[in-house]
């Protein structure tokens, strides 16, 4: 049941604080700076990994892009992320030292299962991050971590993206600690930020009316651009995907630095730019790129860290101080923006045309 909400998507956006609480419950030992994802690996399974390759599709791929940066930063392991349908193990690599992490909400996405099978054939260690107990992916991998977001009915992934990123952040800490690459004090700081995540998301949800107003103001724009740097890039890409799939408006996300290498030609007063301007997203440099768009007349909307101020933004959405998960909190504003633009236009939000919740063909 929709519990008083007009759409599952809005209900699921609002369930994020609770979903995130479920994701982290019982898994953090903040004082010790440790994580227990209750995965039964053989001893040493993670300790000597030399490379992590994340494979996923769509929104899960963006969660993977967020995670790859965390694996490098927190776990000190080289990490890449690949679109599952494009994944090949590749010659000259070392499968026995590679961990392939499949990120899939449903655990049934054919492209992702195909990538896992290719990784298994090559002899890599495989791991799944999924929402679905007993799903196909869990039977194909060496280990699984469940994101515990609860069932997601809306075709557009929302709360599962948040829980995926939170789970992958815990995995990054766990690997970093196992490998001795992450000091207890640094791990503790990350775990405290994760603990603050449900409350921070709630603060964003409490500002929904502000996002609805912005959606009403800009809904008739020609196109929407989403930009960020570092951890802000996957969030920009996800923001654009969410808007296009449910509103049917043209939206594009990219690394803010790329704006001047081409897309700027499309920027006009009819193309709002939505920017991630938080910790972990190189906000000052991103703001320079936003200013270039504003100079061409584009309205600028920004998700901004609590301790920063960018007076020239047309709309600013405040993001509470939660360190490396601030871009993930900013994403909640982008979800609400997509929802309200689509809702103003009367779109069938929970079942957008041409799309299915689970894509079981390659
Ligand atoms: C977008 C969306 C899709 C899925 C993708 C992968 O809102 O939901 O892009 O993220 O089809 O699905 P899973 O995670 O089930 O493998």
mmCIF file of N, CA, C and O in Angstrom, residues 43-84:
data_model
loop_
_atom_site.group_PDB
_atom_site.id
_atom_site.type_symbol
_atom_site.label_atom_id
_atom_site.label_comp_id
_atom_site.label_asym_id
_atom_site.label_seq_id
_atom_site.Cartn_x
_atom_site.Cartn_y
_atom_site.Cartn_z
ATOM 1 N N UNK A 43 38.848 -16.857 5.231
ATOM 2 C CA UNK A 43 39.784 -15.899 5.823
ATOM 3 C C UNK A 43 40.721 -15.335 4.748
ATOM 4 O O UNK A 43 41.152 -16.070 3.859
ATOM 5 N N UNK A 44 40.991 -14.048 4.836
ATOM 6 C CA UNK A 44 41.919 -13.444 3.878
ATOM 7 C C UNK A 44 41.321 -13.158 2.514
ATOM 8 O O UNK A 44 42.019 -12.695 1.621
ATOM 9 N N UNK A 45 40.036 -13.388 2.369
ATOM 10 C CA UNK A 45 39.380 -13.209 1.065
ATOM 11 C C UNK A 45 39.571 -11.794 0.531
ATOM 12 O O UNK A 45 39.790 -11.587 -0.653
ATOM 13 N N UNK A 46 39.471 -10.802 1.411
ATOM 14 C CA UNK A 46 39.569 -9.419 0.970
ATOM 15 C C UNK A 46 40.972 -8.845 1.125
ATOM 16 O O UNK A 46 41.339 -7.892 0.447
ATOM 17 N N UNK A 47 41.762 -9.450 2.026
ATOM 18 C CA UNK A 47 43.008 -8.800 2.438
ATOM 19 C C UNK A 47 44.020 -8.644 1.305
ATOM 20 O O UNK A 47 44.724 -7.642 1.252
ATOM 21 N N UNK A 48 44.111 -9.597 0.385
ATOM 22 C CA UNK A 48 45.155 -9.496 -0.637
ATOM 23 C C UNK A 48 44.622 -9.115 -2.019
ATOM 24 O O UNK A 48 45.284 -9.323 -3.027
ATOM 25 N N UNK A 49 43.439 -8.538 -2.026
ATOM 26 C CA UNK A 49 42.872 -8.088 -3.301
ATOM 27 C C UNK A 49 43.681 -6.916 -3.848
ATOM 28 O O UNK A 49 44.037 -5.999 -3.113
ATOM 29 N N UNK A 50 44.003 -6.964 -5.141
ATOM 30 C CA UNK A 50 44.798 -5.889 -5.747
ATOM 31 C C UNK A 50 43.959 -4.926 -6.571
ATOM 32 O O UNK A 50 44.376 -3.821 -6.859
ATOM 33 N N UNK A 51 42.808 -5.406 -6.980
ATOM 34 C CA UNK A 51 41.976 -4.542 -7.808
ATOM 35 C C UNK A 51 40.512 -4.900 -7.586
ATOM 36 O O UNK A 51 40.170 -6.082 -7.448
ATOM 37 N N UNK A 52 39.674 -3.876 -7.538
ATOM 38 C CA UNK A 52 38.233 -4.094 -7.450
ATOM 39 C C UNK A 52 37.607 -3.574 -8.734
ATOM 40 O O UNK A 52 37.921 -2.459 -9.178
ATOM 41 N N UNK A 53 36.773 -4.395 -9.333
ATOM 42 C CA UNK A 53 36.055 -3.959 -10.542
ATOM 43 C C UNK A 53 34.562 -4.077 -10.251
ATOM 44 O O UNK A 53 34.048 -5.165 -10.037
ATOM 45 N N UNK A 54 33.898 -2.930 -10.239
ATOM 46 C CA UNK A 54 32.464 -2.906 -9.985
ATOM 47 C C UNK A 54 31.744 -3.044 -11.312
ATOM 48 O O UNK A 54 32.123 -2.407 -12.301
ATOM 49 N N UNK A 55 30.717 -3.885 -11.356
ATOM 50 C CA UNK A 55 29.891 -4.017 -12.566
ATOM 51 C C UNK A 55 28.422 -3.802 -12.185
ATOM 52 O O UNK A 55 27.964 -4.278 -11.147
ATOM 53 N N UNK A 56 27.702 -3.057 -12.997
ATOM 54 C CA UNK A 56 26.307 -2.743 -12.691
ATOM 55 C C UNK A 56 25.685 -2.002 -13.864
ATOM 56 O O UNK A 56 26.386 -1.653 -14.813
ATOM 57 N N UNK A 57 24.388 -1.752 -13.776
ATOM 58 C CA UNK A 57 23.655 -1.022 -14.812
ATOM 59 C C UNK A 57 22.857 0.132 -14.189
ATOM 60 O O UNK A 57 22.408 0.033 -13.047
ATOM 61 N N UNK A 58 22.646 1.155 -14.980
ATOM 62 C CA UNK A 58 21.708 2.219 -14.619
ATOM 63 C C UNK A 58 22.070 2.888 -13.302
ATOM 64 O O UNK A 58 23.228 3.258 -13.048
ATOM 65 N N UNK A 59 21.079 3.034 -12.463
ATOM 66 C CA UNK A 59 21.289 3.678 -11.164
ATOM 67 C C UNK A 59 22.305 2.914 -10.327
ATOM 68 O O UNK A 59 23.128 3.526 -9.625
ATOM 69 N N UNK A 60 22.287 1.597 -10.412
ATOM 70 C CA UNK A 60 23.253 0.798 -9.645
ATOM 71 C C UNK A 60 24.674 1.058 -10.130
ATOM 72 O O UNK A 60 25.626 1.018 -9.357
ATOM 73 N N UNK A 61 24.814 1.349 -11.428
ATOM 74 C CA UNK A 61 26.129 1.702 -11.976
ATOM 75 C C UNK A 61 26.608 3.033 -11.360
ATOM 76 O O UNK A 61 27.778 3.201 -11.032
ATOM 77 N N UNK A 62 25.688 3.956 -11.165
ATOM 78 C CA UNK A 62 26.101 5.219 -10.533
ATOM 79 C C UNK A 62 26.484 5.001 -9.068
ATOM 80 O O UNK A 62 27.433 5.618 -8.570
ATOM 81 N N UNK A 63 25.764 4.110 -8.386
ATOM 82 C CA UNK A 63 26.177 3.757 -7.018
ATOM 83 C C UNK A 63 27.586 3.166 -7.061
ATOM 84 O O UNK A 63 28.428 3.461 -6.206
ATOM 85 N N UNK A 64 27.847 2.367 -8.101
ATOM 86 C CA UNK A 64 29.170 1.776 -8.270
ATOM 87 C C UNK A 64 30.247 2.821 -8.527
ATOM 88 O O UNK A 64 31.371 2.700 -8.052
ATOM 89 N N UNK A 65 29.896 3.852 -9.277
ATOM 90 C CA UNK A 65 30.879 4.924 -9.530
ATOM 91 C C UNK A 65 31.207 5.671 -8.252
ATOM 92 O O UNK A 65 32.338 6.102 -8.046
ATOM 93 N N UNK A 66 30.206 5.860 -7.416
ATOM 94 C CA UNK A 66 30.447 6.477 -6.104
ATOM 95 C C UNK A 66 31.393 5.571 -5.318
ATOM 96 O O UNK A 66 32.403 5.999 -4.743
ATOM 97 N N UNK A 67 31.073 4.270 -5.331
ATOM 98 C CA UNK A 67 31.826 3.309 -4.522
ATOM 99 C C UNK A 67 33.274 3.183 -4.974
ATOM 100 O O UNK A 67 34.181 3.074 -4.139
ATOM 101 N N UNK A 68 33.504 3.203 -6.289
ATOM 102 C CA UNK A 68 34.876 3.018 -6.779
ATOM 103 C C UNK A 68 35.788 4.093 -6.191
ATOM 104 O O UNK A 68 36.933 3.829 -5.815
ATOM 105 N N UNK A 69 35.271 5.309 -6.074
ATOM 106 C CA UNK A 69 36.083 6.380 -5.474
ATOM 107 C C UNK A 69 36.351 6.091 -4.002
ATOM 108 O O UNK A 69 37.439 6.363 -3.488
ATOM 109 N N UNK A 70 35.357 5.529 -3.313
ATOM 110 C CA UNK A 70 35.548 5.207 -1.891
ATOM 111 C C UNK A 70 36.533 4.054 -1.724
ATOM 112 O O UNK A 70 37.322 4.030 -0.776
ATOM 113 N N UNK A 71 36.473 3.070 -2.630
ATOM 114 C CA UNK A 71 37.424 1.947 -2.536
ATOM 115 C C UNK A 71 38.857 2.469 -2.659
ATOM 116 O O UNK A 71 39.749 2.023 -1.951
ATOM 117 N N UNK A 72 39.064 3.402 -3.563
ATOM 118 C CA UNK A 72 40.424 3.927 -3.723
ATOM 119 C C UNK A 72 40.827 4.755 -2.518
ATOM 120 O O UNK A 72 41.916 4.606 -1.975
ATOM 121 N N UNK A 73 39.908 5.609 -2.070
ATOM 122 C CA UNK A 73 40.248 6.554 -1.001
ATOM 123 C C UNK A 73 40.346 5.865 0.361
ATOM 124 O O UNK A 73 41.240 6.158 1.144
ATOM 125 N N UNK A 74 39.408 4.981 0.659
ATOM 126 C CA UNK A 74 39.350 4.400 2.013
ATOM 127 C C UNK A 74 40.055 3.054 2.096
ATOM 128 O O UNK A 74 40.604 2.706 3.141
ATOM 129 N N UNK A 75 39.980 2.279 1.031
ATOM 130 C CA UNK A 75 40.556 0.933 1.094
ATOM 131 C C UNK A 75 41.926 0.875 0.436
ATOM 132 O O UNK A 75 42.632 -0.127 0.556
ATOM 133 N N UNK A 76 42.308 1.947 -0.247
ATOM 134 C CA UNK A 76 43.622 1.969 -0.879
ATOM 135 C C UNK A 76 43.778 0.924 -1.972
ATOM 136 O O UNK A 76 44.887 0.459 -2.228
ATOM 137 N N UNK A 77 42.688 0.535 -2.606
ATOM 138 C CA UNK A 77 42.738 -0.460 -3.676
ATOM 139 C C UNK A 77 42.362 0.212 -4.985
ATOM 140 O O UNK A 77 41.407 0.996 -5.029
ATOM 141 N N UNK A 78 43.074 -0.145 -6.031
ATOM 142 C CA UNK A 78 42.711 0.352 -7.354
ATOM 143 C C UNK A 78 41.307 -0.144 -7.687
ATOM 144 O O UNK A 78 41.007 -1.338 -7.532
ATOM 145 N N UNK A 79 40.449 0.760 -8.104
ATOM 146 C CA UNK A 79 39.061 0.362 -8.353
ATOM 147 C C UNK A 79 38.543 1.015 -9.616
ATOM 148 O O UNK A 79 38.803 2.189 -9.884
ATOM 149 N N UNK A 80 37.827 0.236 -10.407
ATOM 150 C CA UNK A 80 37.202 0.767 -11.607
ATOM 151 C C UNK A 80 35.738 0.353 -11.581
ATOM 152 O O UNK A 80 35.341 -0.517 -10.807
ATOM 153 N N UNK A 81 34.960 0.964 -12.433
ATOM 154 C CA UNK A 81 33.551 0.595 -12.516
ATOM 155 C C UNK A 81 33.208 0.458 -13.987
ATOM 156 O O UNK A 81 33.657 1.254 -14.813
ATOM 157 N N UNK A 82 32.492 -0.582 -14.307
ATOM 158 C CA UNK A 82 32.170 -0.841 -15.704
ATOM 159 C C UNK A 82 30.678 -1.117 -15.874
ATOM 160 O O UNK A 82 30.043 -1.746 -15.013
ATOM 161 N N UNK A 83 30.140 -0.642 -16.964
ATOM 162 C CA UNK A 83 28.759 -0.947 -17.322
ATOM 163 C C UNK A 83 28.699 -2.449 -17.592
ATOM 164 O O UNK A 83 29.495 -2.969 -18.390
ATOM 165 N N UNK A 84 27.813 -3.149 -16.911
ATOM 166 C CA UNK A 84 27.841 -4.609 -16.931
ATOM 167 C C UNK A 84 27.758 -5.173 -18.348
ATOM 168 O O UNK A 84 28.426 -6.151 -18.675
#
